[in-house]
Coordinates of C-alpha atoms and ligand atoms in Angstrom, one line a residue:
M5 CA 204.8 98.6 -1.9
T6 CA 202.0 97.9 0.4
E7 CA 199.2 95.6 -0.7
A8 CA 195.8 97.0 -1.3
P9 CA 193.6 96.5 1.7
K10 CA 191.0 93.7 1.6
C11 CA 187.7 93.4 3.3
I12 CA 188.0 91.0 6.3
G13 CA 184.5 89.8 5.5
C14 CA 184.5 88.9 1.8
G15 CA 188.1 89.4 0.8
S16 CA 187.3 91.9 -2.0
I17 CA 189.8 94.7 -2.5
I18 CA 188.6 97.8 -0.7
Q19 CA 187.8 100.9 -2.8
T20 CA 186.4 104.2 -1.6
E21 CA 185.2 105.7 -4.9
K22 CA 182.2 103.7 -6.2
V23 CA 179.4 103.5 -3.7
G24 CA 177.4 100.3 -4.3
E25 CA 180.1 98.5 -6.1
I26 CA 182.2 95.6 -4.8
G27 CA 184.5 96.4 -2.0
Y28 CA 183.2 99.9 -1.3
A29 CA 184.0 101.3 2.1
P30 CA 183.9 104.9 3.3
I31 CA 187.3 106.6 3.4
S32 CA 187.2 106.9 7.2
S33 CA 187.3 103.1 7.4
L34 CA 190.8 103.0 5.9
E35 CA 192.2 104.2 9.2
K36 CA 191.0 101.1 10.9
E37 CA 193.2 98.1 11.4
E38 CA 190.6 95.6 10.1
I39 CA 188.7 97.0 7.2
I40 CA 185.2 95.7 6.3
C41 CA 183.4 96.7 3.2
Q42 CA 180.0 98.4 3.5
R43 CA 178.1 95.4 2.2
C44 CA 179.6 93.0 4.8
F45 CA 179.2 95.6 7.5
R46 CA 175.5 95.8 6.8
L47 CA 175.2 92.1 6.6
K48 CA 177.0 91.6 9.8
N49 CA 175.2 94.2 11.8
Y50 CA 171.7 94.2 10.3
N51 CA 171.5 90.8 8.6
E52 CA 170.6 92.9 5.6
L53 CA 171.8 92.6 2.0
Q54 CA 172.9 95.6 0.0
P55 CA 172.8 95.4 -3.8
V56 CA 176.2 95.4 -5.3
S57 CA 176.9 95.8 -9.0
L58 CA 179.4 94.2 -11.2
T59 CA 181.5 94.9 -14.3
D60 CA 181.1 92.9 -17.5
D61 CA 184.3 90.8 -16.8
D62 CA 183.0 89.7 -13.4
F63 CA 179.7 88.9 -15.0
L64 CA 181.4 86.5 -17.4
R65 CA 183.4 84.9 -14.6
I66 CA 180.2 84.3 -12.7
L67 CA 178.4 82.8 -15.6
N68 CA 181.4 80.5 -16.2
G69 CA 181.4 79.5 -12.6
L70 CA 177.7 78.6 -12.6
G71 CA 178.2 76.0 -15.2
T72 CA 180.8 74.2 -13.1
Q73 CA 178.5 73.9 -10.0
K74 CA 175.7 71.4 -9.5
G75 CA 172.5 73.0 -8.3
L76 CA 169.3 74.8 -9.0
I77 CA 169.7 78.2 -10.7
V78 CA 167.0 80.7 -9.6
K79 CA 166.8 83.5 -12.0
I80 CA 165.0 86.7 -10.9
V81 CA 163.6 89.1 -13.5
D82 CA 161.6 92.3 -13.2
I83 CA 158.1 91.7 -14.5
F84 CA 158.1 95.2 -15.9
D85 CA 161.5 94.8 -17.5
F86 CA 161.7 91.3 -18.8
N87 CA 164.2 92.0 -21.5
G88 CA 166.1 94.5 -19.6
S89 CA 166.6 92.1 -16.7
W90 CA 167.7 89.2 -18.9
L91 CA 171.2 87.8 -18.5
P92 CA 172.4 87.4 -22.0
G93 CA 174.1 84.0 -22.6
L94 CA 172.9 82.5 -19.3
H95 CA 171.6 79.4 -21.1
R96 CA 175.0 78.7 -22.7
F97 CA 176.7 78.7 -19.3
V98 CA 174.4 76.9 -16.9
G99 CA 175.3 73.4 -18.2
N100 CA 172.6 70.9 -17.3
N101 CA 171.5 72.8 -14.2
P102 CA 167.7 73.4 -14.0
I103 CA 166.6 77.1 -14.0
L104 CA 163.6 78.3 -12.1
L105 CA 162.4 81.6 -13.4
I106 CA 160.9 84.0 -10.9
A107 CA 159.3 87.3 -12.0
N108 CA 159.3 89.9 -9.3
K109 CA 157.3 93.1 -8.7
A110 CA 153.9 91.4 -9.4
D111 CA 152.4 94.0 -7.0
L112 CA 152.7 96.6 -9.8
L113 CA 150.5 94.7 -12.2
P114 CA 146.9 96.0 -12.4
K115 CA 144.4 93.5 -10.9
S116 CA 142.9 93.0 -14.4
V117 CA 146.0 91.1 -15.6
K118 CA 145.5 87.4 -15.8
K119 CA 148.2 85.4 -14.1
N120 CA 148.2 82.5 -16.5
K121 CA 148.7 84.9 -19.4
V122 CA 151.7 86.4 -17.7
I123 CA 153.2 83.0 -17.2
N124 CA 152.6 81.9 -20.8
W125 CA 154.1 85.1 -22.1
M126 CA 157.2 84.7 -19.9
K127 CA 157.6 81.0 -21.0
H128 CA 157.4 82.2 -24.6
E129 CA 159.9 85.0 -24.1
A130 CA 162.3 82.7 -22.2
K131 CA 162.1 80.2 -25.0
K132 CA 162.8 82.9 -27.6
L133 CA 165.9 83.8 -25.7
G134 CA 167.1 80.1 -25.6
L135 CA 166.1 79.2 -22.1
S136 CA 163.7 76.5 -21.0
P137 CA 162.9 77.0 -17.3
I138 CA 161.5 74.1 -15.3
D139 CA 158.9 76.4 -13.9
V140 CA 157.9 80.0 -13.9
L141 CA 156.5 81.8 -10.9
F142 CA 155.8 85.4 -10.0
V143 CA 156.1 87.1 -6.7
S144 CA 156.2 90.4 -5.0
A145 CA 159.3 90.3 -2.9
H146 CA 158.4 93.7 -1.6
K147 CA 154.9 92.7 -0.3
G148 CA 155.7 89.0 0.3
T149 CA 153.0 87.7 -2.1
G150 CA 153.9 84.4 -3.7
M151 CA 157.0 84.0 -1.5
P152 CA 155.9 80.9 0.4
E153 CA 155.2 79.2 -3.0
A154 CA 158.5 80.4 -4.4
I155 CA 160.3 79.0 -1.3
E156 CA 158.5 75.7 -1.7
A157 CA 159.3 75.5 -5.4
I158 CA 163.0 76.1 -4.7
E159 CA 163.0 73.3 -2.1
H160 CA 161.2 71.0 -4.5
Y161 CA 163.4 71.6 -7.6
R162 CA 166.7 71.8 -5.9
K163 CA 166.5 68.0 -5.2
G164 CA 168.9 68.3 -2.3
E165 CA 171.5 70.4 -4.1
N166 CA 172.7 74.0 -3.7
V167 CA 170.8 77.0 -5.0
Y168 CA 172.3 79.9 -6.9
V169 CA 170.2 83.0 -7.2
V170 CA 171.1 85.2 -10.1
G171 CA 169.8 88.4 -11.6
C172 CA 170.5 91.9 -12.9
T173 CA 170.7 94.9 -10.6
N174 CA 167.4 96.5 -9.8
V175 CA 165.2 93.4 -10.3
G176 CA 164.7 93.1 -6.6
K177 CA 167.1 90.3 -5.9
S178 CA 168.2 91.7 -2.6
T179 CA 164.6 92.2 -1.5
F180 CA 163.9 88.6 -2.5
I181 CA 166.9 87.2 -0.6
N182 CA 166.1 89.3 2.5
R183 CA 162.6 87.7 2.5
I184 CA 164.2 84.3 2.2
I185 CA 166.5 85.1 5.1
K186 CA 163.5 86.1 7.2
N187 CA 161.3 83.2 6.1
V188 CA 163.6 80.3 5.9
T189 CA 166.3 80.8 8.5
G190 CA 165.6 81.4 12.2
E191 CA 166.9 84.3 14.1
D192 CA 170.2 82.8 14.9
A193 CA 171.0 81.4 11.4
V194 CA 174.6 82.0 10.5
I195 CA 174.7 83.8 7.2
T196 CA 178.2 84.1 5.9
T197 CA 179.9 85.2 2.7
S198 CA 182.1 82.9 0.6
H199 CA 184.0 83.3 -2.7
F200 CA 182.3 82.5 -5.9
P201 CA 184.2 79.5 -7.3
G202 CA 187.1 80.4 -9.5
T203 CA 186.8 84.1 -8.7
T204 CA 187.5 86.5 -5.9
L205 CA 183.9 87.6 -5.9
D206 CA 181.9 87.2 -2.7
M207 CA 178.5 85.8 -2.5
I208 CA 176.1 85.5 0.4
E209 CA 175.7 82.0 1.7
I210 CA 172.5 81.1 3.5
P211 CA 172.6 77.6 5.0
L212 CA 169.8 75.2 4.1
D213 CA 168.7 72.3 6.3
D214 CA 170.7 69.6 4.7
K215 CA 174.2 71.1 4.8
K216 CA 173.6 72.7 1.4
A217 CA 173.2 76.4 0.9
L218 CA 171.5 79.1 -1.0
Y219 CA 173.9 81.5 -2.6
D220 CA 173.2 85.1 -3.7
T221 CA 175.5 85.9 -6.6
P222 CA 176.3 89.6 -7.1
G223 CA 173.8 91.6 -9.2
I224 CA 174.9 92.1 -12.7
I225 CA 174.5 95.3 -14.7
N226 CA 172.6 94.9 -17.9
H227 CA 173.3 98.0 -19.9
H228 CA 170.0 97.7 -21.8
Q229 CA 167.9 98.6 -18.7
M230 CA 166.1 101.9 -19.1
A231 CA 166.9 102.4 -15.4
H232 CA 170.6 102.9 -16.2
Y233 CA 169.9 105.9 -18.3
L234 CA 168.2 107.8 -15.5
D235 CA 169.6 109.5 -12.5
Q236 CA 168.8 107.8 -9.2
S237 CA 166.6 110.8 -8.3
E238 CA 164.4 110.1 -11.4
L239 CA 164.2 106.4 -11.1
K240 CA 161.2 106.7 -8.7
Y241 CA 159.1 108.0 -11.7
I242 CA 159.5 104.8 -13.7
M243 CA 159.9 102.4 -10.8
P244 CA 156.5 102.7 -9.2
K245 CA 155.8 101.4 -5.7
K246 CA 152.1 101.1 -6.3
E247 CA 149.9 99.1 -8.6
I248 CA 149.7 100.6 -12.1
K249 CA 146.4 102.4 -12.9
P250 CA 145.7 101.9 -16.7
K251 CA 144.9 105.1 -18.6
V252 CA 142.8 104.9 -21.7
F253 CA 143.3 107.3 -24.7
Q254 CA 140.9 107.4 -27.7
L255 CA 143.2 108.3 -30.5
N256 CA 142.7 109.2 -34.2
S257 CA 145.3 108.1 -36.6
E258 CA 148.3 110.5 -36.8
Q259 CA 148.3 111.2 -33.2
T260 CA 151.2 110.7 -30.8
L261 CA 151.6 110.1 -27.1
F262 CA 154.8 111.1 -25.2
F263 CA 155.6 109.4 -21.9
G264 CA 157.6 112.2 -20.3
G265 CA 160.7 112.4 -22.5
L266 CA 161.3 108.7 -22.0
S267 CA 159.5 107.2 -24.9
R268 CA 156.9 108.0 -27.6
F269 CA 154.0 106.1 -29.2
D270 CA 152.6 107.0 -32.7
F271 CA 149.2 105.8 -34.0
I272 CA 150.0 106.0 -37.7
K273 CA 147.2 104.3 -39.5
G274 CA 143.8 102.7 -38.6
K275 CA 140.3 103.6 -37.4
R276 CA 139.8 105.7 -34.3
S277 CA 140.6 103.4 -31.5
A278 CA 141.3 103.0 -27.7
F279 CA 144.8 102.6 -26.4
T280 CA 145.3 101.6 -22.8
C281 CA 148.6 102.8 -21.3
H282 CA 150.1 100.7 -18.4
I283 CA 152.9 103.0 -17.4
A284 CA 154.0 104.1 -13.9
N285 CA 151.4 106.5 -12.5
D286 CA 153.9 109.3 -12.1
V287 CA 155.0 109.5 -15.7
P288 CA 153.1 112.4 -17.4
I289 CA 151.5 111.5 -20.7
H290 CA 151.3 114.2 -23.3
R291 CA 149.2 113.9 -26.5
T292 CA 150.0 115.7 -29.7
K293 CA 149.7 115.5 -33.5
L294 CA 152.1 113.1 -35.2
E295 CA 153.3 115.9 -37.5
N296 CA 154.4 118.0 -34.6
A297 CA 155.9 115.3 -32.5
D298 CA 159.5 115.4 -33.8
N299 CA 159.7 119.2 -33.2
L300 CA 158.0 119.0 -29.8
Y301 CA 160.6 116.5 -28.6
K302 CA 163.5 118.5 -30.0
E303 CA 162.2 121.7 -28.3
H304 CA 160.7 120.4 -25.1
K305 CA 162.6 117.3 -24.0
G306 CA 163.8 117.7 -20.4
K307 CA 161.2 120.5 -19.9
L308 CA 157.6 119.9 -20.8
L309 CA 158.6 116.3 -21.7
A310 CA 160.2 115.1 -18.5
P311 CA 161.6 112.9 -16.9
P312 CA 164.5 112.9 -17.7
S313 CA 164.9 116.5 -16.5
E314 CA 167.0 119.1 -18.2
E315 CA 169.9 118.3 -16.0
F316 CA 170.2 114.8 -17.2
I317 CA 168.6 114.9 -20.7
D318 CA 172.0 115.1 -22.4
L319 CA 173.0 111.7 -21.0
F320 CA 169.8 110.1 -22.2
P321 CA 170.1 108.1 -25.4
P322 CA 168.3 109.2 -28.6
L323 CA 164.9 107.6 -29.2
V324 CA 164.9 104.9 -31.8
R325 CA 161.7 104.2 -33.9
H326 CA 160.2 100.7 -34.1
E327 CA 157.2 100.3 -36.4
F328 CA 154.6 97.5 -36.0
K329 CA 151.7 96.4 -38.3
I330 CA 149.2 95.0 -35.9
K331 CA 146.5 92.6 -37.1
D332 CA 145.0 91.2 -33.9
P333 CA 143.0 93.3 -31.5
K334 CA 144.2 93.4 -27.9
T335 CA 147.9 93.5 -28.6
D336 CA 150.5 94.9 -26.2
I337 CA 153.4 97.1 -27.3
V338 CA 155.9 96.6 -24.5
F339 CA 158.6 99.2 -23.6
S340 CA 161.0 97.3 -21.5
G341 CA 161.4 98.9 -18.1
L342 CA 158.6 101.3 -18.6
G343 CA 155.4 99.5 -19.2
W344 CA 153.1 98.7 -22.1
I345 CA 150.3 100.0 -24.3
T346 CA 147.4 97.8 -25.2
V347 CA 146.2 98.4 -28.7
Q348 CA 142.5 97.5 -28.4
H349 CA 141.6 97.2 -32.1
G350 CA 143.3 95.2 -34.8
D351 CA 144.5 96.3 -38.3
V352 CA 146.5 99.3 -37.2
I353 CA 150.0 100.6 -37.9
V354 CA 151.8 102.1 -34.9
A355 CA 155.4 103.1 -34.0
A356 CA 157.1 102.9 -30.6
H357 CA 160.1 105.1 -29.9
A358 CA 162.4 104.0 -27.1
P359 CA 165.9 105.0 -26.0
A360 CA 168.6 103.3 -28.1
G361 CA 169.3 99.9 -26.5
V362 CA 166.0 99.5 -24.8
E363 CA 163.9 96.7 -26.2
V364 CA 160.4 97.2 -27.6
S365 CA 158.3 94.0 -28.3
I366 CA 154.7 93.0 -28.9
R367 CA 152.6 90.2 -27.2
P368 CA 149.0 89.2 -26.9
S369 CA 147.3 91.4 -24.2
L370 CA 147.7 90.1 -20.6
I371 CA 144.2 91.2 -19.8
Ligands
LIG428 P1 168.6 94.3 -6.6 O1 169.5 95.3 -7.3 O2 168.1 93.3 -7.7 O3 169.2 93.6 -5.4 O4 167.3 95.0 -6.2 P2 166.7 95.6 -4.9 O5 166.2 94.5 -4.0 O6 167.7 96.6 -4.3 O7 165.4 96.4 -5.4 C1 165.5 97.3 -6.5 C2 164.3 98.2 -6.4 O8 163.1 97.5 -6.7 C3 164.1 98.9 -5.0 O9 163.6 100.2 -5.2 C4 163.0 98.0 -4.4 O10 162.3 98.7 -3.4 C5 162.2 97.6 -5.6 N1 161.5 96.3 -5.4 C6 162.1 95.2 -5.0 N2 161.1 94.2 -5.0 C7 160.0 94.7 -5.3 C8 158.6 94.3 -5.5 O11 158.3 93.1 -5.3 N3 157.7 95.2 -5.9 C9 158.0 96.5 -6.1 N4 157.0 97.3 -6.4 N5 159.2 97.0 -6.0 C10 160.2 96.1 -5.6

């Protein structure tokens, strides 16, 4: 029996079925004597990282590996999907290593959002999830804002040790690392790949000044991300490239808003009030009476209420209802991976419906 071919770059077993996953190479490459996976190919030829996703087993192996290394852990989260981009259990595995939390995609936040409120909220959420980061920063890897500060903070907190960058797929980890490659290393820096300790997984190694390195660990799939329930072609609706423009709705009680067919918000009880929606600009918002809402969804999901479109609606999880009694004015209802609604007045009862598995939470308004 012949052995399965391995990538000459990272050593992972070559597969030709799953684009974007570890070891992927196009079928044509199998004819070559030396096979290189698509990820290493791009790295070698364009100095560019490609996001690679992982299975749950690999994820556990990586987490285990992190605890055995000494160094700074840089955890990247998507500011619009804090819960969806969380790595469950990370705090149990990292040992005594410090964690620097970096929230990416800050360019999507409306200008009215207060930076210190975002940071306080992230610290609070991290603590709730069992993690005490040494610092919290936010950046736009896409635009480059906050990147010099992030690089400085990494240098400061690593205290001469290695750096391990971790994150779920889609948080912008590759964009972040590509920025670092451009900013930190010169043109002729030697970027290599090496195995993650104790595994056969490859990680990108970017040399730092003092013989230490910054490692990009493979992106991990978090199945709770709304993004995983949508087809690639529909992701652009919920992953905006531009700053969110808040939309204000004056609602009476017993009115409902639908965000495409992705989620739903019911104003159940309270005085007529303003609700400010911070949702990707391309997601259509549809207002209706609460009493008609169930039927409307049943009849029109995938059509009037889209995305997801009819083609993909059967794969989309059912919506689950979360009810909140809100006392304080200016409270956000956060739909992880989609956005949030600011409830402007207190003393109301509302319900948020999100796909099963997608987190809904509340927080004091960021504005
Ligand atoms: P990875 O899977 O974590 O490596 O993520 P990628 O770097 O491939 O990015 C995932 C998606 O988020 C892509 O569509 C990026 O264009 C987008 N993205 C990454 N960084 C930012 C950012 O700072 N702002 C915005 N708006 N989008 C970003």
